mmCIF file of C-alpha atoms in Angstrom:
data_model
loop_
_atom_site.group_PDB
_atom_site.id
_atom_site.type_symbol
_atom_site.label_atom_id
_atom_site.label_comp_id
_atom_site.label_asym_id
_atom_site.label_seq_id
_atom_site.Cartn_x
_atom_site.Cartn_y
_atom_site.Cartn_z
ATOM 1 C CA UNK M 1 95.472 168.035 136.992
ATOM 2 C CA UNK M 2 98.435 166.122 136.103
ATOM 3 C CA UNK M 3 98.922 162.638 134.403
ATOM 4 C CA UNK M 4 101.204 160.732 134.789
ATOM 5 C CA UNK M 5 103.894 158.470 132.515
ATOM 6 C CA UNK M 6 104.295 154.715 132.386
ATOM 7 C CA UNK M 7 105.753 153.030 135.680
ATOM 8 C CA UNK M 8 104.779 156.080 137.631
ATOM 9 C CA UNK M 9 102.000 157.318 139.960
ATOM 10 C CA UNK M 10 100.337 160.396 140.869
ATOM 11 C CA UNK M 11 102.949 160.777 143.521
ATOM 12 C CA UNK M 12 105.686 161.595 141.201
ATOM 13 C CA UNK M 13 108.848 163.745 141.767
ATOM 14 C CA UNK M 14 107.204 166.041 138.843
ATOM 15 C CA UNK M 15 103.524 165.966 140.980
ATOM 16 C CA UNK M 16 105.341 166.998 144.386
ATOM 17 C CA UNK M 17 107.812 169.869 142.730
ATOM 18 C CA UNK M 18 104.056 171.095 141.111
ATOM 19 C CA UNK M 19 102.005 170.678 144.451
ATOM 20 C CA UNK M 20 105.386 172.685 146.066
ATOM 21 C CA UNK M 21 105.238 175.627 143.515
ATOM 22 C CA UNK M 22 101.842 175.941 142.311
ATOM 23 C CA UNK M 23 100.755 177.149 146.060
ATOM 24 C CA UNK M 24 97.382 177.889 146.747
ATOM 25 C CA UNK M 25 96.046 175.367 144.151
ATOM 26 C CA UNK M 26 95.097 171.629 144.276
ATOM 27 C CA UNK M 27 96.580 169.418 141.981
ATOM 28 C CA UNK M 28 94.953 166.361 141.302
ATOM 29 C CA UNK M 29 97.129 163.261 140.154
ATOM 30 C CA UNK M 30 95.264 160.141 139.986
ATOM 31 C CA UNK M 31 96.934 156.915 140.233
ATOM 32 C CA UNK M 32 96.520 155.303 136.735
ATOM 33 C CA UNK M 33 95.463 151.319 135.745
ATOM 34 C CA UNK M 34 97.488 149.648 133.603
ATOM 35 C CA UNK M 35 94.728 149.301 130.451
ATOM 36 C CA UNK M 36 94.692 152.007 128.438
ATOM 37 C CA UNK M 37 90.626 152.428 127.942
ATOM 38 C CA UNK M 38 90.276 152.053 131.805
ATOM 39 C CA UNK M 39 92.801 154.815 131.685
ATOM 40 C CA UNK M 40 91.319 156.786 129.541
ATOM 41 C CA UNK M 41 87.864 156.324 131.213
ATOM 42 C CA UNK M 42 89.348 156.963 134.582
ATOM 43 C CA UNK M 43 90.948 160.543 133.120
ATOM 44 C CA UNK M 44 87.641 161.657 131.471
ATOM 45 C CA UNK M 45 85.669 160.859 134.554
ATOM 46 C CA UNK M 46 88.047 162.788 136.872
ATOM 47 C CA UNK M 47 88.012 165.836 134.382
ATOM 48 C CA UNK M 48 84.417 165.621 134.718
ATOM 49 C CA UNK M 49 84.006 165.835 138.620
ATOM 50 C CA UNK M 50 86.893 168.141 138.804
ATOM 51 C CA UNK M 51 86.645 170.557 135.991
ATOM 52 C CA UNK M 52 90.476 171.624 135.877
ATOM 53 C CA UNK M 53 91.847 174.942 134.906
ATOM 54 C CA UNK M 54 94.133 172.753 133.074
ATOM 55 C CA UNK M 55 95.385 169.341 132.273
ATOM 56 C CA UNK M 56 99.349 168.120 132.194
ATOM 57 C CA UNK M 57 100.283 165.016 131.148
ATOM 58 C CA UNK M 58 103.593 163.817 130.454
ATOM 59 C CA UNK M 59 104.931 160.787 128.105
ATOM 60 C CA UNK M 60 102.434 158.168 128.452
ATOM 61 C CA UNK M 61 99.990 160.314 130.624
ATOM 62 C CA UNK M 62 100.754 162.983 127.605
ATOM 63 C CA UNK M 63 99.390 160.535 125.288
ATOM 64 C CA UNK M 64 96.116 160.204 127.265
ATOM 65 C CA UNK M 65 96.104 163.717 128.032
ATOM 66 C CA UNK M 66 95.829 164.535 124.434
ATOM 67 C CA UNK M 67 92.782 162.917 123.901
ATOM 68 C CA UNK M 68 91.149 164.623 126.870
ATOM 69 C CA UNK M 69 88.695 166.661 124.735
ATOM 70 C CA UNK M 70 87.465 170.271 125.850
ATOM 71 C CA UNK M 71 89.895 171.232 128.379
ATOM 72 C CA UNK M 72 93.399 173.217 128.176
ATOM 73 C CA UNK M 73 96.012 170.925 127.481
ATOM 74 C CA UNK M 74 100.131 170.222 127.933
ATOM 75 C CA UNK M 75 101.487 167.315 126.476
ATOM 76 C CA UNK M 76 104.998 166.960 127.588
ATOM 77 C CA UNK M 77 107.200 164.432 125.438
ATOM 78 C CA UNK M 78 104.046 162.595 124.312
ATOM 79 C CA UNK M 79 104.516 159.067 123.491
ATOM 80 C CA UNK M 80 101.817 158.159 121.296
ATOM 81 C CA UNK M 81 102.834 154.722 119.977
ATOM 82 C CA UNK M 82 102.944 153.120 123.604
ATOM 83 C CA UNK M 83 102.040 149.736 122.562
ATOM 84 C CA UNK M 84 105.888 149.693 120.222
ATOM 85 C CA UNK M 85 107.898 150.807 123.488
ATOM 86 C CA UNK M 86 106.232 148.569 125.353
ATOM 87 C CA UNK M 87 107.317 145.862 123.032
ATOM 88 C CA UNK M 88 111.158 147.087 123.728
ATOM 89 C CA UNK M 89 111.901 145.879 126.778
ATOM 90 C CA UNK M 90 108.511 146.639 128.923
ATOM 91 C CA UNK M 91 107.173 143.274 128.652
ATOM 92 C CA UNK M 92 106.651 141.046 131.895
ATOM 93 C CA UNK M 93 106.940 142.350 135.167
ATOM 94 C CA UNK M 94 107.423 145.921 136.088
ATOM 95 C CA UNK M 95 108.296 148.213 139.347
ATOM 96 C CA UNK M 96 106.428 151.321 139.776
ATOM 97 C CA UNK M 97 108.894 153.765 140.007
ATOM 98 C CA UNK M 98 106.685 155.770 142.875
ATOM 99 C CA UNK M 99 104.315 154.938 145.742
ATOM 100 C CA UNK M 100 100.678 154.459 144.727
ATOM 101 C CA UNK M 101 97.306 154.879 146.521
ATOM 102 C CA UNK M 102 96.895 150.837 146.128
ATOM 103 C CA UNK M 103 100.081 149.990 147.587
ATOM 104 C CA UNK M 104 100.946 147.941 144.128
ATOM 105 C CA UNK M 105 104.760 147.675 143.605
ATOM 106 C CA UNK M 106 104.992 145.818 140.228
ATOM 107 C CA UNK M 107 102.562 145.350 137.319
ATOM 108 C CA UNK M 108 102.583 143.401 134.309
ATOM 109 C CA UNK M 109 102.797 144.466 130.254
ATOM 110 C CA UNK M 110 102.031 141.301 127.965
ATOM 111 C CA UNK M 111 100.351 140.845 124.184
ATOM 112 C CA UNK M 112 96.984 141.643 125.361
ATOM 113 C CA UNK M 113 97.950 144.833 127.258
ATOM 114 C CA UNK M 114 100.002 145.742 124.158
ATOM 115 C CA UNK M 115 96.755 144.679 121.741
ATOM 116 C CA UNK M 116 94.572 147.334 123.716
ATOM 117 C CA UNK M 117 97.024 150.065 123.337
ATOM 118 C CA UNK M 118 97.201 149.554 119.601
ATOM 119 C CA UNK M 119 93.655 149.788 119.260
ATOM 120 C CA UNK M 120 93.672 152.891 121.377
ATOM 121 C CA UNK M 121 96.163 154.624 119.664
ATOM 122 C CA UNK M 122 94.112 153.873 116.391
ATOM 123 C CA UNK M 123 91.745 156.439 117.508
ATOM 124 C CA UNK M 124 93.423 158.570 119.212
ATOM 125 C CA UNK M 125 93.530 161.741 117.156
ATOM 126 C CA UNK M 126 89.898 161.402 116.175
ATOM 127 C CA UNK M 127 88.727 164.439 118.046
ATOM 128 C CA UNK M 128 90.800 166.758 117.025
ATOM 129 C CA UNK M 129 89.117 170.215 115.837
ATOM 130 C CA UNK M 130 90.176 173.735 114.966
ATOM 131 C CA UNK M 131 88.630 174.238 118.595
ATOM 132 C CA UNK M 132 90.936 171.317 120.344
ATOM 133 C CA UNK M 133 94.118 172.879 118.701
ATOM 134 C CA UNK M 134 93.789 176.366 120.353
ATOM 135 C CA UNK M 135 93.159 173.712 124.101
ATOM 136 C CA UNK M 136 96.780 172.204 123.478
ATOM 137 C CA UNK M 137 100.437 173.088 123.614
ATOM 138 C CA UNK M 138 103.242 170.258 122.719
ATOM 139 C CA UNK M 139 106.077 171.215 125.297
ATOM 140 C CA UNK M 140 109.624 168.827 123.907
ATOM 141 C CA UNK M 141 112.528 168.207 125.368
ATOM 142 C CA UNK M 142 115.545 169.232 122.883
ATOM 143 C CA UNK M 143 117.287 165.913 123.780
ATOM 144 C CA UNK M 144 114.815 163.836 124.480
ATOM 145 C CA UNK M 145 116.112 160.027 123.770
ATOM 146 C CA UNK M 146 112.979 157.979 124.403
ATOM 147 C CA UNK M 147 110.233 159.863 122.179
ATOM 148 C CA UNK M 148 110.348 161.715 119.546
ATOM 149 C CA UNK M 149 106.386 162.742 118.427
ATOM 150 C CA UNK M 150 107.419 166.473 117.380
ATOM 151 C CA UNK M 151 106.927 166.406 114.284
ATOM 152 C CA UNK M 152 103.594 164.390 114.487
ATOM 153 C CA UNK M 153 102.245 166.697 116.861
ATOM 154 C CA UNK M 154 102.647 169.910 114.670
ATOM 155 C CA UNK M 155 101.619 168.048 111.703
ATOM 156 C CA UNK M 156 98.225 168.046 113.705
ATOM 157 C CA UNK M 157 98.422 171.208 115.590
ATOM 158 C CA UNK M 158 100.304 173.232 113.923
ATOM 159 C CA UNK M 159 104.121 174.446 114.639
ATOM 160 C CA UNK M 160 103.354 177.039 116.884
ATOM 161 C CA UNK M 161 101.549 174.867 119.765
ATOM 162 C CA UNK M 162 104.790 172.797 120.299
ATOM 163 C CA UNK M 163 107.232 174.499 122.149
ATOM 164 C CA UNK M 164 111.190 172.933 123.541
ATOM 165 C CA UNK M 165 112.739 173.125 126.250
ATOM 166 C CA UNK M 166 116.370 172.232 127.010
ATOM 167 C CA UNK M 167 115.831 168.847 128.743
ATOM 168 C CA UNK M 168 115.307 165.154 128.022
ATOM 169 C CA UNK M 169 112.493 162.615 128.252
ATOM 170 C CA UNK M 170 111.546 163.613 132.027
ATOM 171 C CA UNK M 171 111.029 166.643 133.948
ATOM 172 C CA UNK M 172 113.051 167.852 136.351
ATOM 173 C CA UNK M 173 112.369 170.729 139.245
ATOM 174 C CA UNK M 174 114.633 173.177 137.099
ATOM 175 C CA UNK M 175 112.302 172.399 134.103
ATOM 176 C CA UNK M 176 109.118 172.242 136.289
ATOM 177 C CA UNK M 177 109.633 175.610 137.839
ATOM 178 C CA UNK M 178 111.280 177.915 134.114
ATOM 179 C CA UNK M 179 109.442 176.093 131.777
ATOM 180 C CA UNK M 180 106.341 174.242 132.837
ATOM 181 C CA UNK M 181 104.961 176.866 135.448
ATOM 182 C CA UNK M 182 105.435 179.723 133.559
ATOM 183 C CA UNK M 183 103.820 177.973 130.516
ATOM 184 C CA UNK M 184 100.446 177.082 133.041
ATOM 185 C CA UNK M 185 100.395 180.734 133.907
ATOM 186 C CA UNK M 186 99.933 181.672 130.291
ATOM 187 C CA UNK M 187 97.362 179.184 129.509
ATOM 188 C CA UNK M 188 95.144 179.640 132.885
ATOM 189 C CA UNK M 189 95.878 183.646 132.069
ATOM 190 C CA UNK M 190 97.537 184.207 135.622
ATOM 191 C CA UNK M 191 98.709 188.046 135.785
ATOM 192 C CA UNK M 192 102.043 188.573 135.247
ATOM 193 C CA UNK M 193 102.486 190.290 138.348
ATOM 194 C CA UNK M 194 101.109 186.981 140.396
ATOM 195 C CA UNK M 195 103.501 184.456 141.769
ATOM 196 C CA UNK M 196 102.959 181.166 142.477
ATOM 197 C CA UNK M 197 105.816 180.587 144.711
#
């Protein structure tokens, strides 16, 4: 399963380079609202009628991702104070940056959208056990210029589940197929000898 960041869609450039490499597997991508708890609630249900070998989510969608109890996890780039860089030039209208299921081309980020992420992100890290850290792996981009959550996510976790990769804030197919496949294939424990493309 893979969840997206903000502006984006489950028909991302990162969800089509997975659904090209990761053959004989469906990934699921669901389109996401623009409230966070609807989000959230959306995510959780979906994990709970698909029951995923594993969940990806980057930025945004690695924020929600995070908090997606029980399951194995990848948070790439996290963002986890969304409602302060939506404050920095998000606010108003927005494009979508890739087709969705609804057919919606803009959206719109004001004070009460940014209100419900700040409550959200208040609670975010309240289900984190010794359990939940051996479900999730920070992956970071070594020149990342839009996040930087590093440091808060090993404070939680613990060093060794974050993990960099030579790259910036969003995936690319070079990324996608070194770094993020191979990293799937040691937490779904694929055999070595198995390829998925």
């Amino acid at each position: 399963m893979y969840v997206h960041g903000f502006a984006s869609s489950g028909s991302s450039g990162t969800v089509m380079t997975l659904r090209r490499h990761l053959t004989g597997w469906r990934v699921v991508a669901p389109d996401l609202p623009v409230d966070p708890f609807e989000a959230l609630e959306l995510l959780r249900r979906v994990v709970n009628e698909e029951q995923p070998d594993i969940v990806v989510g980057t930025s945004m969608g690695g924020m929600y991702t995070q908090q997606l109890w029980g399951v194995p996890r990848i948070v790439v780039n996290p963002s986890f104070e969304m409602s302060r860089s939506l404050l920095f030039g998000k606010m108003g209208r927005n494009k979508y940056m890739s087709k969705r299921q609804d057919g919606a081309t803009e959206f719109r980020i004001d004070k009460a959208v940014v209100e419900r992420f700040k409550e959200m992100e208040k609670h975010q890290f309240e289900g984190i056990t010794d359990e939940e850290k051996t479900l999730v792996v920070g992956l970071f981009g070594d020149k990342d210029p839009v996040v930087h959550f590093q440091p808060l996510m090993a404070q939680l976790y613990g060093e060794e589940r974050c993990r960099w990769f030579a790259g910036e804030h969003r995936l690319n197919d070079t990324v996608v197929k070194k770094v993020l496949i191979p990293l799937i294939d040691e937490l779904v424990g694929k055999d070595e000898g198995e390829q998925w493309y």
